[in-house]
Amino acid sequence: MPPKKTKPAPQASLFRRDVPKMPEGYYTPGPNPNLRRFVEEHATPYDPGTDDYDVPPFNHSITTTKATAIYNMHTYWSKKPHDAIQQYIKHYTRTGDLVLDPFSGSGGTSLAALMEGRAAIAIDLSPAATFITKNYCTPVDVDELQRAFSELEARVKPEMDWLYETRCDRCDGRATTAYTVYSYVFQCPRCLTKLPLFDCLEIPAQTAAGKDKTIRICPHCHVNGHEEEIKTSSKRFDAIPVLVSYFCDEGCKPQRGERVHNDPDPKKKAYFEKYDLAKVTEIEKKKIPHWIPPHRMMNIESDTEPWGDEWRPGRNFRTVSELFTKRNLWALGAIFAGLKDIKQPYQDALTFATSSFLLNLTKLYKHRETGGGQPTGNYYMPQISKENEAWSAFERKFTDILNGLRELSNVLQSTQVIVSTQSSVDLSAIPSDSVDLVFTDPPYAGKYQYGELNFIWEAWLNLNTKWHDGEIIVNETRGKTDIDWADMMRLAVAECYRVLKPGHWLALCYHDTSEGTWSLVQDVMAEAGFVVDKSDTALFIDTGQKTYNQTQAEKVTQRDLVINFRKPREGEVAAKLLLSGEEGPASFNEKAQFILREALERLPGAPADRLYDELVAQHCQTTSS
């Protein structure tokens, strides 16, 4: 490793005595005017005559977990565990060095840098992303935050109690709705009965290709000996409440009770109608007395055109409000209204907590008898959804936030961070040759539609929702092609190359399934001047937790692959990567066969997904000449 700098290390002990002061103006919901000053204060000037940085590429894979208190503070798309990023930062940099993430997302790189005593620059164009980053990197007094939460609870809990009040059908006493299940209604094509999908029987069946599947059939036809499938692709009618789970507030054991709309128990059925349906009807008749987001999805005025690539005929909601039942819309409005009078920085910390569980209050939350069902990286609208009670969701998330903050108080070694809400195609505020490491997880083509997915957060947080023209993305609805993506990535990568010190490294997380994007990544990095590290094997970050797509498909990257690129020193000849256009189908196939043969010799018995990871990583690395 290179010798230590003379720059004094941050005083880690401060985090164990007092909440440290953050840098002045370290966060802005727009381009940060203090960015250049921050870099000038924290960057060590590069002197080619005395620079002795000589660090080999990071060369081992990481197996870790997402099940940590810090990770669980907030959900974000394609989020990387901070402890994995820490290992890269520790390897490539020294205490006090400057780390840049030009696509910061929820701020994992910046947080990891602070935990290692480095200074950090977090750049992202999404205001939701930078708000989340800001709160991840901002230590607060836990005791004061708990007092602020109690203050908020005193203001809004009576309203919450009214919104979710019901009665226990065992003791007739007071009860609180834990969740309500809603089901869309479909019409049976045989008997023409309209019935909620929730009531349909599940039976095993097979696809046309002979694969096992489960279908739902009409219970009325089943009684008459027919197995008539109720297809969700047919016309559907409005969703209705079909099940209520509640907590008895009067001491019944077990505390939890449950009833359905067609309950065979007459008393349960009567209570469902008298208290559960009646409460929904009462709320529907009233006007919500709080501000709620007035935004149309992606600010598209049309009622017929797709508002984005996440739009589908089955996801045909047009406003942010339509993603919520009126009760949960009201509850969130009450919480945000109560937050206005909480003093800073605790207002932001509690707003951060609210945004973290907000999506769990939408109609995107799928009802599963075994539990779970949280939204996972898209706007899929389940046919049977769960309306969760808001305040309990807040309490659970607040506990997660407290646990994460307590853990952070013991591991943060620096607060030297700056967060700027801007595009990375122009980093002119950062001087050339000033950054010691770039670690980033850039947007790959159209895999995650960050702008569309973040829109709900930005609407509720009342942040800018009209920044998407500058998004680096492939988006058919907005006319953004892979060529547009590559052109903007070239600008961003060129800026990363400019600000990175010669001889230093850019570690790029790679999580995409598109063969074409591999070649584009090579082209973009090569044209900027980077040299790719030729590792003997694929490097990856594996959390052991897979997305739905990863569990269902073989040709999907099963881990977060990491490729190391180095900026050559002045006078050093950069190895050029072959451009994708120079490589025909035959040569690509030959190369793929070579990579797979070599991988099978090195990893005998490796599963298909592991070989696929090798193909992705080695394809990028073996095309340097």
XYZ file of C-alpha atoms in Angstrom:
625
model
C 0.000 0.000 0.000
C 1.131 3.612 -0.561
C 2.562 5.572 2.380
C 0.239 7.461 4.657
C -0.579 11.096 3.987
C 0.379 13.876 6.337
C -3.237 15.038 6.417
C -4.580 14.480 9.992
C -7.181 11.771 10.386
C -10.721 12.743 11.454
C -11.434 12.381 15.159
C -13.541 9.262 15.361
C -14.009 9.680 19.094
C -16.343 12.612 18.494
C -19.012 10.172 17.333
C -18.988 8.502 20.700
C -19.356 11.724 22.709
C -21.348 14.202 20.703
C -23.219 14.439 17.453
C -20.645 16.023 15.110
C -21.325 19.087 13.044
C -21.884 18.536 9.341
C -20.045 20.696 6.770
C -21.780 23.960 5.966
C -24.084 23.636 2.966
C -23.251 19.956 2.516
C -26.655 19.178 0.964
C -28.878 20.987 -1.510
C -31.916 19.714 -3.459
C -30.278 21.204 -6.561
C -26.682 21.691 -7.801
C -24.586 22.380 -4.707
C -22.831 25.778 -4.929
C -20.293 24.628 -2.321
C -18.980 21.680 -4.327
C -15.804 23.312 -5.623
C -14.915 24.732 -2.219
C -15.435 21.312 -0.623
C -13.141 19.615 -3.126
C -10.466 22.281 -2.731
C -10.579 21.791 1.036
C -10.401 17.989 0.956
C -8.445 17.030 -2.156
C -4.700 16.522 -2.001
C -3.134 18.225 -5.030
C -1.780 15.799 -7.595
C 1.937 16.168 -8.346
C 3.174 13.740 -11.024
C 6.724 14.310 -9.845
C 6.149 13.075 -6.307
C 3.058 10.888 -6.648
C 3.852 7.331 -5.560
C 0.385 5.795 -5.694
C 0.743 2.199 -6.849
C -2.180 0.013 -5.782
C -2.948 -3.265 -7.561
C -6.544 -4.009 -8.619
C -8.948 -5.326 -6.019
C -9.067 -8.995 -6.927
C -11.462 -11.002 -4.769
C -15.222 -11.431 -4.664
C -17.349 -10.485 -1.673
C -20.136 -12.425 -0.030
C -22.202 -10.341 2.343
C -25.794 -9.718 3.426
C -28.462 -7.060 3.196
C -29.778 -7.999 6.636
C -28.090 -5.208 8.578
C -29.532 -2.362 10.614
C -27.887 0.253 8.380
C -29.052 -1.341 5.120
C -32.626 -1.651 6.435
C -32.966 2.062 7.184
C -34.287 2.747 3.691
C -35.219 0.822 0.570
C -33.811 1.787 -2.818
C -33.601 0.095 -6.202
C -30.518 -2.053 -6.888
C -28.943 -0.949 -3.629
C -25.451 -2.241 -2.747
C -24.430 -3.220 0.813
C -22.151 -0.552 2.275
C -19.799 -3.097 3.879
C -18.923 -4.505 0.451
C -18.135 -1.034 -0.890
C -16.015 -0.401 2.215
C -13.636 -3.157 1.174
C -12.978 -1.442 -2.155
C -12.503 1.922 -0.478
C -10.129 0.489 2.128
C -8.090 -1.212 -0.609
C -7.823 1.710 -3.012
C -7.606 4.740 -0.702
C -6.114 6.098 2.507
C -7.604 7.977 5.433
C -8.650 11.449 4.334
C -8.791 10.598 0.615
C -11.605 11.857 -1.608
C -14.151 9.345 -2.993
C -16.670 10.164 -5.724
C -19.889 8.414 -6.692
C -21.393 10.186 -9.733
C -24.545 8.003 -9.588
C -24.999 7.908 -5.835
C -28.518 6.461 -5.554
C -29.190 6.057 -1.843
C -25.615 6.998 -0.921
C -23.989 3.643 -0.166
C -20.596 4.712 -1.515
C -20.556 7.977 0.424
C -21.629 6.223 3.605
C -18.923 3.574 3.169
C -16.342 6.327 2.603
C -17.327 8.113 5.798
C -17.139 4.839 7.712
C -13.531 4.508 6.526
C -12.575 8.079 7.419
C -12.592 9.371 3.840
C -14.268 12.448 2.379
C -17.121 11.808 -0.039
C -18.854 13.428 -3.006
C -22.356 12.158 -3.816
C -23.863 13.168 -7.165
C -27.302 12.183 -8.446
C -29.872 13.905 -10.634
C -32.834 12.522 -8.680
C -33.837 14.746 -5.731
C -35.242 11.686 -3.931
C -31.890 9.928 -4.224
C -29.901 12.848 -2.833
C -32.421 13.361 -0.002
C -32.001 9.711 0.980
C -28.202 10.032 0.688
C -28.214 13.140 2.847
C -30.110 11.394 5.622
C -28.004 8.256 5.460
C -24.874 10.359 5.932
C -26.224 12.707 8.623
C -25.784 11.566 12.236
C -28.453 12.852 14.629
C -28.994 12.696 18.386
C -31.024 9.518 18.884
C -32.584 10.706 22.142
C -33.728 13.963 20.546
C -35.071 12.052 17.559
C -37.123 9.832 19.861
C -38.566 12.936 21.512
C -39.440 14.345 18.097
C -41.189 11.087 17.207
C -43.224 11.267 20.433
C -44.152 14.854 19.580
C -45.342 13.768 16.141
C -47.265 10.845 17.619
C -49.116 13.138 20.022
C -50.218 15.262 17.078
C -51.380 12.620 14.636
C -52.183 9.438 16.588
C -55.795 10.407 17.443
C -56.484 10.873 13.727
C -54.812 7.527 12.984
C -56.942 5.798 15.600
C -60.097 7.152 13.970
C -59.007 6.100 10.471
C -58.367 2.483 11.421
C -60.858 1.908 14.254
C -63.080 -1.188 14.174
C -64.623 -3.647 16.662
C -63.594 -7.083 17.893
C -66.116 -9.778 16.947
C -65.120 -11.854 19.992
C -65.537 -9.409 22.885
C -67.390 -6.582 21.069
C -64.694 -4.196 22.321
C -62.500 -1.649 20.589
C -60.110 -2.909 17.921
C -57.630 -1.516 15.398
C -57.449 -2.607 11.774
C -54.033 -4.151 11.076
C -54.637 -4.517 7.355
C -57.436 -4.850 4.833
C -57.163 -7.091 1.780
C -58.626 -5.781 -1.474
C -59.383 -7.971 -4.485
C -60.322 -7.051 -8.023
C -63.596 -8.493 -9.278
C -63.848 -10.576 -12.466
C -66.770 -12.154 -14.312
C -66.860 -15.891 -14.880
C -67.188 -16.549 -18.651
C -69.313 -19.666 -18.014
C -71.840 -18.723 -15.310
C -71.403 -14.908 -15.688
C -71.095 -14.472 -11.909
C -69.046 -11.457 -10.841
C -66.754 -12.460 -8.007
C -63.534 -11.247 -6.376
C -60.445 -13.182 -7.409
C -59.823 -13.715 -3.690
C -62.813 -16.120 -3.605
C -61.619 -18.255 -6.505
C -60.177 -21.688 -5.862
C -56.540 -22.435 -6.718
C -55.749 -25.660 -8.563
C -52.608 -27.002 -10.275
C -52.388 -26.773 -14.069
C -49.838 -26.668 -16.865
C -48.741 -24.148 -19.456
C -48.862 -24.904 -23.191
C -45.167 -25.807 -22.904
C -45.915 -28.339 -20.180
C -44.619 -26.349 -17.193
C -46.464 -26.514 -13.890
C -48.505 -23.502 -12.835
C -51.405 -22.562 -10.565
C -54.692 -21.194 -11.862
C -57.810 -19.834 -10.166
C -61.209 -21.251 -11.024
C -64.793 -20.155 -10.433
C -66.076 -21.718 -7.164
C -69.683 -21.738 -8.430
C -68.816 -23.677 -11.563
C -66.610 -26.001 -9.506
C -69.613 -27.052 -7.435
C -71.277 -28.094 -10.698
C -68.265 -30.099 -11.836
C -66.597 -27.524 -14.105
C -63.086 -26.108 -13.713
C -63.612 -22.716 -15.338
C -60.457 -20.587 -15.145
C -60.844 -16.951 -14.117
C -58.220 -15.175 -16.195
C -56.867 -11.899 -14.873
C -56.271 -10.772 -18.455
C -60.034 -10.485 -18.947
C -62.090 -7.412 -18.045
C -61.843 -6.539 -14.390
C -64.061 -4.468 -12.131
C -63.210 -2.295 -9.131
C -61.373 -3.824 -6.207
C -63.402 -4.451 -3.048
C -62.444 -5.226 0.583
C -62.536 -8.986 1.157
C -60.613 -9.597 4.398
C -59.802 -7.641 7.546
C -57.149 -8.520 10.101
C -57.430 -6.588 13.368
C -55.921 -6.239 16.837
C -58.278 -6.363 19.803
C -57.599 -3.419 22.142
C -59.554 -4.934 25.048
C -57.355 -7.896 25.960
C -58.556 -10.832 23.821
C -56.073 -13.690 23.456
C -54.804 -14.057 20.828
C -54.896 -10.348 20.181
C -55.129 -10.794 16.419
C -58.503 -11.570 14.826
C -59.648 -11.970 11.240
C -62.843 -12.007 9.176
C -63.819 -12.108 5.509
C -66.595 -10.500 3.509
C -68.443 -13.804 3.020
C -67.518 -15.258 6.400
C -69.452 -18.426 7.304
C -69.655 -17.102 10.876
C -72.755 -14.826 10.871
C -71.324 -12.552 13.568
C -68.015 -12.083 11.769
C -69.824 -11.353 8.511
C -72.094 -8.840 10.270
C -69.118 -7.064 11.901
C -67.318 -6.925 8.547
C -70.276 -5.021 7.100
C -71.161 -2.946 10.163
C -67.662 -1.800 11.132
C -65.118 -2.523 8.409
C -67.092 -1.621 5.307
C -68.859 1.155 7.183
C -65.529 2.781 8.095
C -64.354 2.651 4.473
C -67.645 4.218 3.362
C -67.415 6.915 6.045
C -63.924 7.897 4.912
C -64.921 7.912 1.244
C -67.654 10.459 1.966
C -65.305 12.931 3.686
C -62.772 15.357 2.269
C -59.144 14.795 3.234
C -58.185 17.824 5.366
C -54.466 17.686 4.482
C -52.224 18.380 1.502
C -51.685 15.357 -0.706
C -49.616 15.261 -3.908
C -51.631 16.640 -6.833
C -49.142 15.224 -9.348
C -50.085 13.285 -12.422
C -47.660 10.447 -13.103
C -44.522 11.813 -14.730
C -46.481 15.076 -15.170
C -48.263 13.644 -18.236
C -51.640 15.306 -18.801
C -53.052 12.689 -21.173
C -55.552 10.157 -19.820
C -54.797 7.640 -22.549
C -51.117 7.775 -23.520
C -48.530 5.797 -21.528
C -46.921 8.029 -18.891
C -43.724 5.959 -18.923
C -42.072 2.633 -19.604
C -43.432 1.387 -16.263
C -46.963 1.985 -17.541
C -48.984 -1.047 -18.589
C -52.699 -1.527 -19.273
C -52.798 -3.242 -15.888
C -50.962 -0.314 -14.273
C -53.195 2.363 -15.677
C -53.141 4.741 -12.724
C -52.768 8.348 -13.813
C -52.055 10.190 -10.563
C -49.942 9.574 -7.477
C -53.104 9.525 -5.370
C -54.558 6.597 -7.308
C -51.796 4.368 -5.951
C -53.331 4.629 -2.469
C -56.644 3.841 -0.861
C -58.289 6.991 0.438
C -57.659 5.890 4.021
C -53.910 5.510 3.511
C -53.789 8.687 1.460
C -55.421 10.490 4.391
C -53.030 8.882 6.891
C -49.927 9.936 4.969
C -51.340 13.432 4.560
C -51.765 13.627 8.338
C -48.195 12.453 8.975
C -46.654 14.930 6.544
C -48.790 17.714 8.022
C -47.544 16.819 11.506
C -43.931 16.800 10.347
C -44.032 20.473 9.347
C -43.679 21.698 12.935
C -40.842 19.322 13.921
C -37.517 21.136 14.216
C -34.504 20.269 12.086
C -32.603 18.016 11.659
C -35.259 15.747 13.167
C -37.912 16.796 10.693
C -35.748 15.518 7.843
C -34.903 12.329 9.737
C -38.600 11.569 10.336
C -39.447 12.488 6.744
C -36.702 10.077 5.693
C -38.384 7.376 7.800
C -41.785 8.167 6.288
C -40.463 7.921 2.734
C -38.926 4.554 3.580
C -42.240 2.850 4.399
C -44.394 4.969 2.084
C -44.525 2.442 -0.763
C -45.717 -0.239 1.663
C -48.930 1.767 2.013
C -49.678 1.640 -1.712
C -51.810 -0.720 -3.738
C -48.531 -2.197 -4.964
C -48.287 -4.255 -1.770
C -49.285 -7.793 -2.669
C -51.330 -9.924 -0.271
C -49.649 -13.216 0.509
C -50.963 -15.604 3.116
C -47.381 -16.441 4.053
C -46.449 -12.765 4.556
C -44.330 -10.291 2.627
C -45.422 -8.743 -0.646
C -43.512 -5.455 -0.634
C -43.105 -3.568 -3.949
C -39.919 -4.678 -5.721
C -38.558 -2.343 -8.358
C -41.595 -1.837 -10.573
C -45.198 -0.646 -10.584
C -46.782 -4.089 -10.787
C -50.389 -3.841 -9.571
C -51.366 -7.133 -7.876
C -54.902 -8.434 -8.345
C -55.116 -9.010 -4.592
C -53.463 -6.288 -2.526
C -53.023 -5.431 1.128
C -53.848 -2.049 2.650
C -51.492 -1.813 5.638
C -52.281 0.332 8.653
C -50.077 3.429 8.532
C -48.991 4.184 12.093
C -47.756 0.677 12.885
C -45.779 0.769 9.642
C -44.256 4.061 10.790
C -43.376 2.659 14.224
C -41.657 -0.369 12.706
C -39.650 1.764 10.300
C -38.760 4.248 13.017
C -37.328 1.364 15.036
C -35.254 0.397 11.982
C -34.014 3.983 11.693
C -33.019 4.120 15.372
C -31.178 0.803 15.140
C -29.336 1.981 12.046
C -28.399 5.335 13.602
C -27.093 3.629 16.728
C -24.918 1.377 14.605
C -23.713 4.325 12.554
C -22.735 6.249 15.689
C -20.194 3.514 16.421
C -18.697 3.167 12.955
C -18.712 6.587 11.265
C -15.198 8.024 11.157
C -15.924 11.190 9.186
C -18.727 13.598 8.323
C -16.882 15.194 5.419
C -19.472 14.720 2.693
C -21.099 16.909 0.078
C -24.281 16.010 -1.774
C -25.196 17.677 -5.050
C -28.406 17.127 -7.016
C -27.204 17.378 -10.577
C -26.224 15.477 -13.692
C -22.811 13.844 -13.880
C -22.336 14.799 -17.514
C -20.924 18.106 -16.211
C -18.695 17.965 -13.119
C -16.990 21.262 -13.880
C -17.126 22.252 -10.198
C -14.673 19.428 -9.465
C -11.083 20.264 -10.517
C -9.183 17.829 -12.714
C -6.978 15.161 -11.079
C -8.493 15.717 -7.637
C -10.440 12.526 -6.819
C -8.707 9.471 -5.330
C -11.349 6.839 -6.181
C -14.570 6.565 -8.157
C -16.890 3.765 -7.060
C -20.261 3.730 -8.765
C -23.245 1.719 -9.894
C -24.379 3.556 -13.032
C -27.804 3.253 -14.670
C -27.659 0.352 -17.090
C -29.934 0.889 -20.066
C -33.577 0.545 -18.985
C -33.276 -2.160 -16.317
C -34.452 0.174 -13.543
C -36.534 3.208 -14.460
C -35.190 5.288 -11.592
C -36.956 8.495 -12.597
C -40.349 6.808 -12.815
C -39.840 4.760 -9.646
C -38.636 7.764 -7.630
C -41.543 9.905 -8.790
C -43.801 8.823 -5.892
C -41.177 9.788 -3.314
C -40.460 13.117 -4.992
C -44.151 13.978 -5.219
C -44.757 13.326 -1.505
C -41.527 15.089 -0.489
C -42.590 18.037 -2.678
C -39.277 17.943 -4.527
C -38.599 18.680 -8.188
C -40.408 16.161 -10.418
C -39.383 17.651 -13.776
C -35.743 16.624 -14.064
C -36.110 13.618 -16.359
C -34.853 15.166 -19.602
C -31.360 14.853 -18.146
C -31.724 11.260 -16.988
C -29.251 8.749 -18.407
C -31.654 5.969 -19.285
C -33.144 3.923 -22.083
C -36.816 4.814 -22.118
C -39.006 4.133 -25.130
C -41.847 6.365 -23.924
C -39.541 9.375 -23.725
C -37.732 8.429 -26.931
C -34.448 7.711 -25.134
C -32.555 4.961 -26.972
C -29.452 2.971 -26.132
C -27.562 5.398 -28.354
C -28.769 8.318 -26.206
C -27.778 6.371 -23.096
C -24.311 5.693 -24.495
C -23.806 9.322 -25.574
C -24.667 10.639 -22.113
C -22.621 7.912 -20.416
C -19.637 8.967 -22.530
C -19.935 12.484 -21.161
C -20.274 11.270 -17.570
C -17.410 8.755 -17.854
C -15.220 11.389 -19.512
C -15.849 13.656 -16.534
C -14.985 10.835 -14.127
C -11.761 10.287 -16.083
C -10.927 13.991 -15.920
C -11.442 14.407 -12.171
C -9.763 11.100 -11.196
C -6.065 11.232 -10.414
C -3.761 9.438 -12.867
C -2.911 5.916 -11.778
C -6.059 5.709 -9.647
C -9.072 3.447 -10.047
C -12.730 3.499 -11.016
C -14.665 0.460 -9.746
C -17.859 -0.060 -11.716
C -20.722 -2.235 -10.454
C -22.334 -4.091 -13.326
C -25.835 -5.528 -13.054
C -27.454 -5.860 -16.454
C -28.746 -8.691 -18.633
C -28.383 -7.032 -22.036
C -25.583 -8.418 -24.213
C -25.552 -5.175 -26.195
C -24.912 -3.114 -23.092
C -21.715 -5.046 -22.363
C -20.220 -3.804 -25.600
C -21.412 -0.263 -24.951
C -19.769 -0.288 -21.528
C -16.477 -1.360 -23.119
C -16.725 1.346 -25.769
C -17.571 4.091 -23.306
C -14.762 3.249 -20.882
C -12.201 2.756 -23.649
C -13.035 6.004 -25.407
C -12.558 7.877 -22.157
C -9.076 6.374 -21.874
C -9.508 3.867 -19.050
C -7.541 0.634 -18.882
C -9.568 -2.403 -17.837
C -8.206 -4.740 -15.167
C -7.768 -8.283 -16.489
C -8.780 -10.339 -13.462
C -8.469 -14.108 -13.642
C -12.094 -14.529 -12.582
C -15.308 -12.579 -12.329
C -15.428 -10.273 -9.322
C -18.814 -9.904 -7.689
C -20.747 -8.758 -4.654
C -23.139 -11.515 -3.625
C -25.734 -10.916 -0.909
C -27.390 -14.300 -1.321
C -30.742 -12.543 -1.785
C -32.207 -12.619 -5.288
C -34.842 -10.614 -7.086
C -37.833 -12.398 -8.606
C -36.258 -12.204 -12.079
C -33.035 -13.711 -10.765
C -34.882 -16.702 -9.323
C -36.787 -17.348 -12.554
C -34.247 -16.822 -15.342
C -30.860 -18.285 -16.165
C -29.647 -15.448 -18.436
C -29.773 -12.875 -15.678
C -26.770 -11.695 -13.694
C -27.245 -13.356 -10.306
C -24.766 -11.106 -8.502
C -23.478 -7.560 -8.707
C -20.398 -7.868 -10.912
C -17.594 -5.345 -10.379
C -15.094 -4.360 -13.082
C -12.000 -2.315 -12.203
C -10.733 0.406 -14.552
C -7.549 2.458 -14.110
C -6.708 5.909 -15.386
C -3.241 5.665 -16.973
C -0.526 8.098 -15.978
C 0.745 10.757 -18.323
C 2.810 9.168 -21.064
C 1.483 5.695 -20.399
C -0.085 4.052 -23.425
C -3.665 3.106 -22.588
C -4.740 -0.280 -23.817
C -7.629 0.258 -26.139
C -10.750 -1.842 -25.894
C -12.123 -3.226 -29.133
C -15.195 -1.402 -30.259
C -18.308 -3.559 -30.531
C -18.646 -2.678 -34.201
C -15.304 -4.350 -34.997
C -16.482 -7.677 -33.730
C -18.747 -9.868 -35.837
C -21.080 -12.599 -34.615
C -18.526 -15.330 -35.366
C -15.752 -13.734 -33.317
C -18.147 -13.011 -30.455
C -19.309 -16.640 -30.390
C -15.750 -17.906 -30.514
C -14.797 -15.633 -27.657
C -17.811 -16.749 -25.613
C -16.936 -20.410 -26.173
C -13.354 -19.785 -25.114
C -14.454 -17.994 -21.930
C -16.915 -20.726 -21.001
C -14.422 -23.527 -21.642
C -11.819 -21.817 -19.486
C -14.394 -21.137 -16.744
C -15.525 -24.787 -16.688
C -11.928 -25.920 -16.286
C -11.414 -23.479 -13.439
C -14.883 -23.928 -11.866
C -15.923 -27.541 -12.533
C -19.585 -28.145 -11.791
C -20.411 -24.416 -11.675
C -24.147 -23.687 -12.185
C -25.378 -21.867 -15.291
C -25.831 -18.534 -13.501
C -22.209 -18.599 -12.262
C -20.950 -19.303 -15.792
C -23.122 -16.479 -17.088
C -21.448 -14.090 -14.634
C -18.043 -15.239 -15.910
C -19.132 -14.615 -19.494
C -20.275 -11.068 -18.699
C -17.159 -10.085 -16.784
C -14.584 -11.833 -18.951
C -16.174 -10.533 -22.164
C -15.440 -6.997 -21.006
C -11.951 -7.875 -19.799
C -10.702 -10.051 -22.656
C -11.500 -7.482 -25.334
C -8.591 -5.230 -24.331
C -5.619 -5.485 -26.628
